[in-house]
Amino acid sequence: MIIVSDLHKRYMTDHGPGPWVLQGVNFTIPPKVNVGLIGRNGAGKSTLLGIIGGIDYANRGHVERRCRVSWPMGFGGGLQGSLTGRQNAKFVCRVHGHEDDMAERLEQIQAFAEIGSFFDEPVKTYSSGMRSRLQFALSLAFEFDVYISDEVTSTGDAAFRKKAAAAFKNLANKAGLIMVSHSEGTLKQFCSAGIWLHNGQAHWFDQIDDAIKAYKESIAA
């Protein structure tokens, strides 16, 4: 279960505090419920996802995680650019206490990322797509109760997107998902519930179709 309470977020600009991106956001995500975040560009979807995943922080309010939550899958941050993909993967394995089966996990990460010899090259030489592939593969290598994703199924070529979608489907059968996607088909494929972000507020819908409908009506208006 993830409980978001009175979340407020805005960023500093050259002229001082910017407008509120999130303003008094409240919702609870039950265990093993797959949720899609929906809203206009700039509505705060990625910001909210980052806060839930622990890579960003709120100005006010808090997130209570009563489960193991992944970092945002495909998120390029958290990788040390001067280290190779393999060295980054080894570090993550150690952080998660997987010294004993590290070789097996490294093999899994390398195979899924499909970046070939670049796995042994510094991450700073990677394209953004390669970084996303590696981060996605890293996320899959460890077990979480909830996986969070920001447009990760749109990464890479058609073959990789198909593989990512298959991996997501497998995750959906055993864990919860929180995802951002601009593809209505992807949201319907993987999500049962929806959160529509509008004017800094979060509106919970038990059915993803209802969240998409509310979003479309707001655009039409």
GROMACS .gro file of N, CA, C and O in nm, residues 10-19:
model
   40
   10ARG      N    1   0.660   2.236  -0.583
   10ARG     CA    2   0.692   2.337  -0.684
   10ARG      C    3   0.844   2.348  -0.690
   10ARG      O    4   0.916   2.308  -0.599
   11TYR      N    5   0.891   2.406  -0.799
   11TYR     CA    6   1.035   2.415  -0.822
   11TYR      C    7   1.080   2.561  -0.817
   11TYR      O    8   1.004   2.653  -0.848
   12MET      N    9   1.205   2.578  -0.779
   12MET     CA   10   1.263   2.712  -0.779
   12MET      C   11   1.300   2.753  -0.921
   12MET      O   12   1.346   2.671  -1.000
   13THR      N   13   1.279   2.879  -0.952
   13THR     CA   14   1.319   2.934  -1.081
   13THR      C   15   1.418   3.048  -1.056
   13THR      O   16   1.451   3.080  -0.941
   14ASP      N   17   1.464   3.109  -1.164
   14ASP     CA   18   1.556   3.223  -1.149
   14ASP      C   19   1.490   3.341  -1.080
   14ASP      O   20   1.558   3.431  -1.030
   15HIS      N   21   1.357   3.339  -1.079
   15HIS     CA   22   1.283   3.451  -1.019
   15HIS      C   23   1.218   3.413  -0.887
   15HIS      O   24   1.132   3.485  -0.837
   16GLY      N   25   1.259   3.300  -0.831
   16GLY     CA   26   1.201   3.256  -0.704
   16GLY      C   27   1.115   3.132  -0.722
   16GLY      O   28   1.121   3.066  -0.826
   17PRO      N   29   1.032   3.101  -0.622
   17PRO     CA   30   0.948   2.980  -0.631
   17PRO      C   31   0.853   2.987  -0.750
   17PRO      O   32   0.788   3.089  -0.775
   18GLY      N   33   0.845   2.877  -0.825
   18GLY     CA   34   0.753   2.869  -0.937
   18GLY      C   35   0.613   2.833  -0.891
   18GLY      O   36   0.587   2.817  -0.771
   19PRO      N   37   0.520   2.818  -0.983
   19PRO     CA   38   0.383   2.780  -0.947
   19PRO      C   39   0.380   2.637  -0.892
   19PRO      O   40   0.469   2.557  -0.920
   0.00000   0.00000   0.00000
